[in-house]
Coordinates of C-alpha atoms in Angstrom, one line a residue:
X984 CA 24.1 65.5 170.3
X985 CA 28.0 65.0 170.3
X986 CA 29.4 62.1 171.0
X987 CA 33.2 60.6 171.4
X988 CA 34.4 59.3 167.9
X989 CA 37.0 56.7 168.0
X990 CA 38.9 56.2 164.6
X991 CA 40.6 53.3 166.0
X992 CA 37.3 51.4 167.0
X993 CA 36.0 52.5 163.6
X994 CA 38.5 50.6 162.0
X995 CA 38.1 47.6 164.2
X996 CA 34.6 47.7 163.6
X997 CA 35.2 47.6 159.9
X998 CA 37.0 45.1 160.2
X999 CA 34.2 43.3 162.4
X1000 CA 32.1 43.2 159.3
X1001 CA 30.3 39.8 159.6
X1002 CA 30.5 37.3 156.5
X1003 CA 29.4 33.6 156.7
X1004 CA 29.4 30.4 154.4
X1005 CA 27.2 28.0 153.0
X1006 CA 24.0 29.1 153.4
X1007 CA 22.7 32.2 154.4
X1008 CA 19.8 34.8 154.5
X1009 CA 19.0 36.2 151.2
X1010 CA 18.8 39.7 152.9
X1011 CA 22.0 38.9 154.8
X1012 CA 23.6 37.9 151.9
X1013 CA 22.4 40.5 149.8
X1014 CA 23.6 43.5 151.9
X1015 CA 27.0 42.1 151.9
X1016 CA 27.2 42.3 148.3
X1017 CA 25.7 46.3 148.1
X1018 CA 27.9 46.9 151.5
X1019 CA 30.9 45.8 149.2
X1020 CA 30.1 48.1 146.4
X1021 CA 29.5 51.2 148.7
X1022 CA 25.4 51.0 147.9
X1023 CA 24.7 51.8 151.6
X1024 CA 21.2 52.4 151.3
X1025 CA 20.4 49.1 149.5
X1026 CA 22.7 47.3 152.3
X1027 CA 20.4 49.2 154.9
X1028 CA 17.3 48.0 153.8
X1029 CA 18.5 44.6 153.0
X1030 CA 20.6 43.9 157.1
X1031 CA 17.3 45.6 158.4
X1032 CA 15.3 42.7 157.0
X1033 CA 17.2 40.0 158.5
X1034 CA 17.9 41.8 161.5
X1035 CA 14.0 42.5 162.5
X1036 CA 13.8 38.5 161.8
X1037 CA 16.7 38.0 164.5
X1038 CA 19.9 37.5 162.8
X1039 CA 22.6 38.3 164.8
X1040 CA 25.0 38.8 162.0
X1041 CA 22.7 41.0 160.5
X1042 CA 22.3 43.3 163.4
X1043 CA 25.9 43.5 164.0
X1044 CA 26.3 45.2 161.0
X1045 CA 23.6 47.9 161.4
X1046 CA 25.6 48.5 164.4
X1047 CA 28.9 49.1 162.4
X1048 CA 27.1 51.4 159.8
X1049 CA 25.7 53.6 162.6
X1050 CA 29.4 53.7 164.3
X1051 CA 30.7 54.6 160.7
X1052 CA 27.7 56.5 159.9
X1053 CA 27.2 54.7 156.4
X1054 CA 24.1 55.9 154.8
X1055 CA 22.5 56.6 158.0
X1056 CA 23.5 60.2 159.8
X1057 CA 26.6 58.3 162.7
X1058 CA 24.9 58.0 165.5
X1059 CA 27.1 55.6 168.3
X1060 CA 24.4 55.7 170.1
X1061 CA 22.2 53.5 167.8
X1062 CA 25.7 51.9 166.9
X1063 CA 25.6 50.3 170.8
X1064 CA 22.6 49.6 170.9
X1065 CA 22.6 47.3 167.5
X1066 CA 25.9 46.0 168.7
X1067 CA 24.6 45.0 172.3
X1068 CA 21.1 43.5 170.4
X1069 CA 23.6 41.4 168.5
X1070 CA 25.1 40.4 171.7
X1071 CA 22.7 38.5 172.6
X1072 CA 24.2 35.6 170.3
X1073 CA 27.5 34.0 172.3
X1074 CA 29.8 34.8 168.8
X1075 CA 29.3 38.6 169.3
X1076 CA 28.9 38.4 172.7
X1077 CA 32.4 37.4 172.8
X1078 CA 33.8 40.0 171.2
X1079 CA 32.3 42.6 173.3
X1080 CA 32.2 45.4 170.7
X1081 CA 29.2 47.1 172.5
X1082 CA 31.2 47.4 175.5
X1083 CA 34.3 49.2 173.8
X1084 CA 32.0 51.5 173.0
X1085 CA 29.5 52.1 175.9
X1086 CA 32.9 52.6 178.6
X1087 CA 33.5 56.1 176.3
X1088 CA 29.8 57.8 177.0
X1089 CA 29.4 60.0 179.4
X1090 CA 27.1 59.5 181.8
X1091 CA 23.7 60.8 179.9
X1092 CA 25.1 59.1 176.6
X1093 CA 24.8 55.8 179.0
X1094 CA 21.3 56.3 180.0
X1095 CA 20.9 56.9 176.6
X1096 CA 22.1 54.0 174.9
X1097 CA 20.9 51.8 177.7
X1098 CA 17.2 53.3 176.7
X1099 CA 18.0 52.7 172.7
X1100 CA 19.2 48.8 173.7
X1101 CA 16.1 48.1 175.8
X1102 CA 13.8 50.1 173.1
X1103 CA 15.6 47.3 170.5
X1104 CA 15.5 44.2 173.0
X1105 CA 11.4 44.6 173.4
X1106 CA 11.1 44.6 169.5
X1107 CA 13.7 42.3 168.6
X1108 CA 14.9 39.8 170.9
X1109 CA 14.3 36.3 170.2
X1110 CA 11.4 36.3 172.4
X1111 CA 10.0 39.2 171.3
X1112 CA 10.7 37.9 167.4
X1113 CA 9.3 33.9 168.6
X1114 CA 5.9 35.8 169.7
X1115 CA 5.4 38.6 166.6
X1116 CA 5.6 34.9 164.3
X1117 CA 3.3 33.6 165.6
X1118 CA 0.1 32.8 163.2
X1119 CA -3.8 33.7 163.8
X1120 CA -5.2 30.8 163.8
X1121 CA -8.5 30.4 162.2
X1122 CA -11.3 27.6 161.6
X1123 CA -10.9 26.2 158.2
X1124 CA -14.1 27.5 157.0
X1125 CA -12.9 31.3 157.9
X1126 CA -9.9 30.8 155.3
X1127 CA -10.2 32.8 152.4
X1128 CA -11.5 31.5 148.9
X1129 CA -8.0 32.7 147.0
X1130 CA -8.8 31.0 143.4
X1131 CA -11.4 30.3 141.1
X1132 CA -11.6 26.9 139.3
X1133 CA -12.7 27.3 135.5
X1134 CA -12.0 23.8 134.0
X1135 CA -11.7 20.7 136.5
X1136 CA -11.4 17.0 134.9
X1137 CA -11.8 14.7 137.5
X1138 CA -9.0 11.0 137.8
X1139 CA -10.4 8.1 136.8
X1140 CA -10.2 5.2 139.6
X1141 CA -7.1 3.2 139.2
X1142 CA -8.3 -0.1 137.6
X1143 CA -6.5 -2.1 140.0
X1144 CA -6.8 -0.3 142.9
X1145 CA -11.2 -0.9 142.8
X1146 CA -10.6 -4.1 141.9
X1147 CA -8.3 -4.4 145.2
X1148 CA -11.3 -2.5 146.9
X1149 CA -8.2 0.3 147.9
X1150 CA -9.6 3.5 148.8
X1151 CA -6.9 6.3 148.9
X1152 CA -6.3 10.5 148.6
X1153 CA -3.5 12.6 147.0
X1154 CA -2.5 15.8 148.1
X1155 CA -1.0 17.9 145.7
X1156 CA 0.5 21.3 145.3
X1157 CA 0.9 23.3 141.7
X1158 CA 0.9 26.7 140.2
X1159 CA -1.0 28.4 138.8
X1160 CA 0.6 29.6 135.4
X1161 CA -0.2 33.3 133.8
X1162 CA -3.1 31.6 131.5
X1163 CA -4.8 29.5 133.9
X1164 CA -3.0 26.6 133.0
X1165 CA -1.0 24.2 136.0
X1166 CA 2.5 23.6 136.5
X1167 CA 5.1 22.1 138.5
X1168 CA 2.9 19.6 140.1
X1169 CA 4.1 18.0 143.6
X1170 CA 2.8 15.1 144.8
X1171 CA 2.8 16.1 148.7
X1172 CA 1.1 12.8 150.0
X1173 CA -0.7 10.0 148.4
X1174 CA -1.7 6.8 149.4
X1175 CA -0.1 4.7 146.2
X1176 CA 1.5 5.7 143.0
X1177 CA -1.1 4.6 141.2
X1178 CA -3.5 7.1 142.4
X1179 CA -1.0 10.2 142.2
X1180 CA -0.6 9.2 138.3
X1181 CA -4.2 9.5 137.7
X1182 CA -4.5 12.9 139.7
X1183 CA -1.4 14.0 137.7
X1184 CA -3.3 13.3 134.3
X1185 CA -6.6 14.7 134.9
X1186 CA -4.4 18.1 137.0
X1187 CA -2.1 18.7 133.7
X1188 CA -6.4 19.3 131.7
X1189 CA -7.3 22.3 135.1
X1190 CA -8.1 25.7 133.9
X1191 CA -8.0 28.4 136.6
X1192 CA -8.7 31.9 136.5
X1193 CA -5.4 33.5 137.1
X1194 CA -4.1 35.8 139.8
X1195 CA -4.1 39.4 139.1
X1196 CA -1.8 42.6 139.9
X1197 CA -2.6 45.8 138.7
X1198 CA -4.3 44.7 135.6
X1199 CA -1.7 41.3 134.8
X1200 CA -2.2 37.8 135.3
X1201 CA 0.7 36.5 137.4
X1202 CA 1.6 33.5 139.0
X1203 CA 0.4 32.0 142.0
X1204 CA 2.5 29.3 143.3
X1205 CA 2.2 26.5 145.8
X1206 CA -1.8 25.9 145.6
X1207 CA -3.0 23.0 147.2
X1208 CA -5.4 20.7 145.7
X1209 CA -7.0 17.3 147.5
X1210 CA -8.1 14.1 145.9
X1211 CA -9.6 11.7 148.1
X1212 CA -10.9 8.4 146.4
X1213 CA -13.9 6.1 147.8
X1214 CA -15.9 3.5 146.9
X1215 CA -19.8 3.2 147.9
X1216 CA -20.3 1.4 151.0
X1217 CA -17.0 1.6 152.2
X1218 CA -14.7 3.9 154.6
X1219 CA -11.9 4.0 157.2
X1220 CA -12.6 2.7 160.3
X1221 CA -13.1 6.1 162.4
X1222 CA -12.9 4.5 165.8
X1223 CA -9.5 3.8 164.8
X1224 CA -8.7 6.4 163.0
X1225 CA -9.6 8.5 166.8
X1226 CA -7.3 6.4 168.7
X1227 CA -4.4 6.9 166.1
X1228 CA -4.9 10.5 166.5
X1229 CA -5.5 10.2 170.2
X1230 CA -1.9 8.8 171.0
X1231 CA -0.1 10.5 168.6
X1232 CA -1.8 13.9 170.4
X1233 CA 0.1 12.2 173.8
X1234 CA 3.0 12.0 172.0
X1235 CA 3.0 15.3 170.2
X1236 CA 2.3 16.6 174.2
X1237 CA 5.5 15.3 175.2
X1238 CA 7.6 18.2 173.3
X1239 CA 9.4 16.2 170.5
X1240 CA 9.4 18.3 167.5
X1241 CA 9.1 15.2 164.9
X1242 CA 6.1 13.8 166.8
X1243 CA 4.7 17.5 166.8
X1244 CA 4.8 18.0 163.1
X1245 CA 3.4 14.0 162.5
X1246 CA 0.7 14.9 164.9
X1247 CA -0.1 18.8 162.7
X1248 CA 0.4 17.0 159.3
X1249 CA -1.8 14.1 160.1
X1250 CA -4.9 16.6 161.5
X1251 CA -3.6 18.7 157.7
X1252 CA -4.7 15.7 155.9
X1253 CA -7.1 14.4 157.6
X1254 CA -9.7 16.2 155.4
X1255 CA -8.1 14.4 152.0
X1256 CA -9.3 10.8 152.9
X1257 CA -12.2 11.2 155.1
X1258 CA -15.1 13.3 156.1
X1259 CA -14.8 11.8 159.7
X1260 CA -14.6 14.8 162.3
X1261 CA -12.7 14.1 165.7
X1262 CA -13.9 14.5 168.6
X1263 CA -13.4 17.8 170.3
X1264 CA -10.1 18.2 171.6
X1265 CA -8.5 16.4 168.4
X1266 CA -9.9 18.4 165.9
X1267 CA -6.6 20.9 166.4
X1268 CA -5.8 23.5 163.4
X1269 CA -2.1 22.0 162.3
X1270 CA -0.6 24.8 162.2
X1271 CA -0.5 25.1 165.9
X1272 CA 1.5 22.1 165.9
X1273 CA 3.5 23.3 163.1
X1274 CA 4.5 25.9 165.1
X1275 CA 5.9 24.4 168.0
X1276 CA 7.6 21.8 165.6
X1277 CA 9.1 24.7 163.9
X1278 CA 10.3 26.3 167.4
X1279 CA 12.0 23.1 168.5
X1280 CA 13.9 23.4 165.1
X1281 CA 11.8 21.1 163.0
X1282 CA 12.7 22.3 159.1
X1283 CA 9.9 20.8 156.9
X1284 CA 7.2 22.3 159.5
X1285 CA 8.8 25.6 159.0
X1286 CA 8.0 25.3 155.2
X1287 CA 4.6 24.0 156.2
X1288 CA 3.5 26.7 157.9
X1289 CA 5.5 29.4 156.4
X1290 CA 3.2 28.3 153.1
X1291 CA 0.4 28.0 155.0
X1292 CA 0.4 31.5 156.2
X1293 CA 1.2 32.4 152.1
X1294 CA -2.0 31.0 151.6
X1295 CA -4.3 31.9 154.3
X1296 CA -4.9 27.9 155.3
X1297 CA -6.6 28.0 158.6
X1298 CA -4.9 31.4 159.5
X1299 CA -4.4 34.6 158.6
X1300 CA -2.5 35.4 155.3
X1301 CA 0.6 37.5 156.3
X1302 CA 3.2 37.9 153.8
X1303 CA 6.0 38.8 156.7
X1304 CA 5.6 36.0 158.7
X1305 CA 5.7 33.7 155.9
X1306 CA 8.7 35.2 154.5
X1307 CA 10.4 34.2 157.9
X1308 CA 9.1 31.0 158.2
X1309 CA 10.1 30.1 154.8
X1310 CA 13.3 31.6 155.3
X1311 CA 14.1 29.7 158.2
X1312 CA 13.7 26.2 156.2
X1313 CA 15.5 27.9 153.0
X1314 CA 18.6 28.8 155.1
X1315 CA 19.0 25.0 157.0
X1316 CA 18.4 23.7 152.7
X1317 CA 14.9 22.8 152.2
X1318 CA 14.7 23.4 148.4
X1319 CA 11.3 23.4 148.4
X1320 CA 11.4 26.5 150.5
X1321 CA 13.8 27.8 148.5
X1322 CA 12.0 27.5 145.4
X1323 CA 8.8 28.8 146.8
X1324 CA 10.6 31.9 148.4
X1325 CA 12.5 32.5 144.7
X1326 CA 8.7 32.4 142.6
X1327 CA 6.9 34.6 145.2
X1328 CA 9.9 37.3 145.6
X1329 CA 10.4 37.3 141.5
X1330 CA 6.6 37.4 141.0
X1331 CA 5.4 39.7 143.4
X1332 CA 2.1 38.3 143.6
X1333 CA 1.8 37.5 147.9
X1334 CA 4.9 38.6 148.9
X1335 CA 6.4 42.2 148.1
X1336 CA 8.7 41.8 144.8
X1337 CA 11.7 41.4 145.6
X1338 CA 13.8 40.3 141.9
X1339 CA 17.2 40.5 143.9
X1340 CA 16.4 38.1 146.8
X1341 CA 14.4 35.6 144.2
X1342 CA 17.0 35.1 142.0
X1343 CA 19.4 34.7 145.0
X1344 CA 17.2 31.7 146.4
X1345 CA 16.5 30.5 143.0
X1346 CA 20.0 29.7 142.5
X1347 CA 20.4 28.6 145.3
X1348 CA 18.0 26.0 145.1
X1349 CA 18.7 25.4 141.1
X1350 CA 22.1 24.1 142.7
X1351 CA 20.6 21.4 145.8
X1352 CA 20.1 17.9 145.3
X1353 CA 18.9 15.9 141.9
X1354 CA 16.1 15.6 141.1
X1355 CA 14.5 17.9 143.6
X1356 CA 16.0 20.7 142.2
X1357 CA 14.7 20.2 138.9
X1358 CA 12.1 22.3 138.8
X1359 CA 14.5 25.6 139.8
X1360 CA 16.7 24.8 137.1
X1361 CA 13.9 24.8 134.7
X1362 CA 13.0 28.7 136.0
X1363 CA 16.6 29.6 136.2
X1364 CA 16.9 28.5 132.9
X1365 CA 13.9 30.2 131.1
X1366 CA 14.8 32.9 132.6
X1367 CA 18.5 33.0 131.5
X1368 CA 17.0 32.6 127.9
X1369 CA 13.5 34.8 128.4
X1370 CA 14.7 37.8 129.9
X1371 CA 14.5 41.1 128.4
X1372 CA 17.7 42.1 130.1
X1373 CA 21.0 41.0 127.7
X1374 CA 22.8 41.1 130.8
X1375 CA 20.6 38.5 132.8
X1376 CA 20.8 36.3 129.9
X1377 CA 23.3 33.2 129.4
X1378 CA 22.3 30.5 126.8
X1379 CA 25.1 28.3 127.7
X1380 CA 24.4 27.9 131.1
X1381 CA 20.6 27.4 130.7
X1382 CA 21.5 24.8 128.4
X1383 CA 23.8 23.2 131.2
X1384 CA 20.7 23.2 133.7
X1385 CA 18.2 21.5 131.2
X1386 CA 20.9 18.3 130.9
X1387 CA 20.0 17.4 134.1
X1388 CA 16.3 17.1 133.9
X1389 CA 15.1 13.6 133.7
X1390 CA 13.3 13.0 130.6
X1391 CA 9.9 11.7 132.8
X1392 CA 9.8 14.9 134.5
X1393 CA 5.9 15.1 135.4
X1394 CA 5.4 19.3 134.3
X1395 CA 5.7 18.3 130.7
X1396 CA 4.2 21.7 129.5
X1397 CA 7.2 23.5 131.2
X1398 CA 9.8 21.3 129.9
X1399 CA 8.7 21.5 126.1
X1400 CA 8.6 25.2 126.3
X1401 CA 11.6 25.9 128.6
X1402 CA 13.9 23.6 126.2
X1403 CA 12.3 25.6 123.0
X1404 CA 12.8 29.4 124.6
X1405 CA 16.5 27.8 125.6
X1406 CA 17.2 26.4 122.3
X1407 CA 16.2 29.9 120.6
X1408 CA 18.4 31.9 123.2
X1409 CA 21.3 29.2 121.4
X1410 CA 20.4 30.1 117.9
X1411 CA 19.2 26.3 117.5
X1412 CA 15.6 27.5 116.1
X1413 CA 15.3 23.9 114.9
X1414 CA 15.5 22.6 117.5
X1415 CA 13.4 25.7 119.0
X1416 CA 10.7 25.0 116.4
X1417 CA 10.6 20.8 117.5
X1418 CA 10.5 21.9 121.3
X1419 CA 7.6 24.3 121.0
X1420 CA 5.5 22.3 118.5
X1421 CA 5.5 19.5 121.1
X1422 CA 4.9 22.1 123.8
X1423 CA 1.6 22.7 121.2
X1424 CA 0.4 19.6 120.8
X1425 CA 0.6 18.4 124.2
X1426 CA -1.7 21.6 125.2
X1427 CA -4.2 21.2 122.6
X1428 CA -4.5 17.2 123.6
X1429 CA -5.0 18.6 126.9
X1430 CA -7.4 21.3 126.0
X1431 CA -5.4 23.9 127.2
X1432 CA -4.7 27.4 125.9
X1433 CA -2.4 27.7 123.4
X1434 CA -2.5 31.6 122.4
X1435 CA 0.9 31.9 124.2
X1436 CA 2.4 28.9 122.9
X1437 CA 1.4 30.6 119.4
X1438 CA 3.2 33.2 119.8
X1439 CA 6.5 32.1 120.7
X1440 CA 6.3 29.2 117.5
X1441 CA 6.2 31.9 115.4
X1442 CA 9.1 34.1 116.9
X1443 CA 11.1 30.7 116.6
X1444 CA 10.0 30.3 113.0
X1445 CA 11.2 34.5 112.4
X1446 CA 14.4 32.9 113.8
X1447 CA 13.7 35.3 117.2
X1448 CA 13.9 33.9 121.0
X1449 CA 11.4 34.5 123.1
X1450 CA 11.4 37.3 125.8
X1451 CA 9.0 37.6 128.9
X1452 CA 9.4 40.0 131.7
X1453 CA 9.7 38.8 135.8

């Protein structure tokens, strides 16, 4: 088919080109930066990411690339329709690109485009987009059994806590390292201090057997682990426990998103600090409520359930809704979300590898707020002194990162061996060697492995840094 090609709206629409600041879709972002080195293809993939997931900006430019017919055949049919889709957001809306083009087709180009735009609108207007993310919900039994335990030591009772007659629970989340071992341990919820620093001892000694793909242990990140500590004789009291639910459930009704995601992260831990079971029409899956919460524009319960779907908890695990999800919180600043999007897209172990995007969101989130950042600046910085790539490599920088890492910082296995692999990336194998050896002796006081830890002592001792692949 032939179509009307206008050089002067070409030009307009290139300069159209949407850019933003401060925080943006790795995909968005991405495809600027191949769009601005003439990889078209790359840009292509990358704006058709974002743009299935709704952004405007994103669509926008498919639309341009169509008109200009960059790495796609031109096509100003497709080029409308995109542009129109776009429309659908006020900013574009006002600039009424799709219209500049749709008053040059004829008459059958109209009906044409008009069919493209409504084929676009069914699978990608925001109602169309708000129903596809929604989860399948499932019974917590149903969820999938994802890891297998091969060490556990179980936390003492804090001392003062049974003598106070305290019963508590700590929910934790932690990856699971390429040997089994834990790391980067979150307290998500606990009932005192005192009994997250006895589940943070006795998590440092657990052993798992690690994740798989094609034949290599790899990382799985953002496991969840529940504590819940009792005393014989004693509980909560469940009538009150029921009403507690009962009224935050009327409240939840009532639409506000904070007292949505209270009501799905109270019914989330629930489980952690007593076996008590609601009665029916309280004994909700979370997620539901995440959901909402997440709809009305509630950030955290976007992470929630974006790593809930990552992990199959009482749904279905589906890699491209919990990419969106988790991109949602990433892009309003979450680090957490951030973080977890960077160590799932490097790793490629749920989500489809993606080095690009992980390393965008890892810096991102290597540069947010003290200390919750700390953990991304101890990735960004092995990896700036552990990659095989010279060119992905900067010793100095790494160095900058670890300055800011407070010396209590829980993952002590990490830091020990991040500080030794940046040290030897320095030339500073002394202060490689002193790193590692007490990267060593903490593992063998924990009973951990220490083959890998081996391994890199010695290249420090050759006076060689240490290099692992993504």
């Amino acid at each position: 088919m032939k179509v009307k090609f206008s050089m002067r709206l070409c030009k307009m629409l290139a300069m159209t080109f949407v850019f933003v600041s401060g925080v943006a879709r790795a995909d968005f972002e991405l495809g600027l930066q191949y769009y601005a080195k003439g990889e078209f293809e790359k840009a292509h993939r990358e704006f058709s990411q974002a743009a299935k997931f709704g952004d405007p900006a994103s669509q926008l430019n498919l639309g341009v690339m169509y008109y200009r017919g960059e790495f796609v055949a031109q096509d100003p049919i497709q080029a409308y329709a995109w542009l129109a889709l776009a429309a659908q957001a006020p900013e574009y809306a006002e600039k009424g690109l799709h219209r500049q083009i749709y008053q040059n087709f004829s008459a059958e180009q109209k009906r044409q485009a008009d069919e493209a735009y409504q084929g676009l609108l069914k699978r990608y207007s925001a109602a169309a987009i708000d129903e596809s993310l929604n989860p399948v919900l499932l019974e917590e039994k149903e969820g999938p059994e994802s890891v297998r335990v091969l060490k556990q030591v179980h936390p003492q009772y804090p001392k003062k806590m049974l003598n106070d007659l305290r019963l508590g629970h700590v929910d934790i989340f932690l990856t699971i390292a390429k040997d089994g071992s834990t790391k980067d341990h979150v307290v998500n919820s606990s009932s005192d201090k005192a009994f997250s620093q006895v589940v943070l001892d006795s998590i440092r000694q657990w052993q798992y057997q690690p994740a798989l793909i094609n034949g290599r242990p790899v990382e799985t990140h953002g496991h969840k682990v529940s504590f819940r500590f009792t005393i014989e004789g004693m509980g909560y009291d469940e009538a009150q426990i029921e009403k507690v639910l009962s009224v935050q459930r009327e409240k939840a009704l009532a639409g506000n998103a904070m007292d949505q995601f209270t009501y799905g992260f109270f019914l989330e831990i629930l489980p952690t600090f007593t076996k008590f079971k609601p009665r029916q029409g309280l004994d909700e899956n979370p997620n539901k409520w995440y959901m909402l919460a997440a709809k009305n524009g509630h950030v955290v319960s976007s992470f929630f359930l974006g790593q809930n779907i990552l992990n199959g908890k009482m749904c279905v695990p589906e890699p491209e809704k919990s990419i969106a999800w988790l991109s949602k919180a990433a892009t309003k600043g979450l680090i957490d979300a951030q973080y977890l999007l960077a160590v799932e897209l490097i790793s490629g172990a749920r989500l489809q590898k993606n080095e690009e995007q992980g390393m965008y969101w890892l810096n991102i989130a290597a540069s947010g707020q003290q200390p919750v950042n700390a953990k991304a600046k101890l990735k960004l910085a092995w990896i700036l002194s552990t990659h095989p790539n010279k060119s992905q490599r900067d010793g100095g920088l790494a160095l900058k990162y670890l300055k800011d890492i407070a010396g209590d910082y829980a993952d002590k296995q990490t830091l020990y061996r991040t500080f030794a692999a940046v040290y030897a990336e320095n030339d500073d194998f002394v202060n490689a060697m002193q790193w590692q050896e007490k990267a060593l002796n903490d593992a063998k006081s924990l009973g951990l492995p220490t083959e890998l830890l081996q391994v890199a002592l010695e290249n420090y001792r050759n006076k060689q840094a240490f290099r692992e692949s993504l």
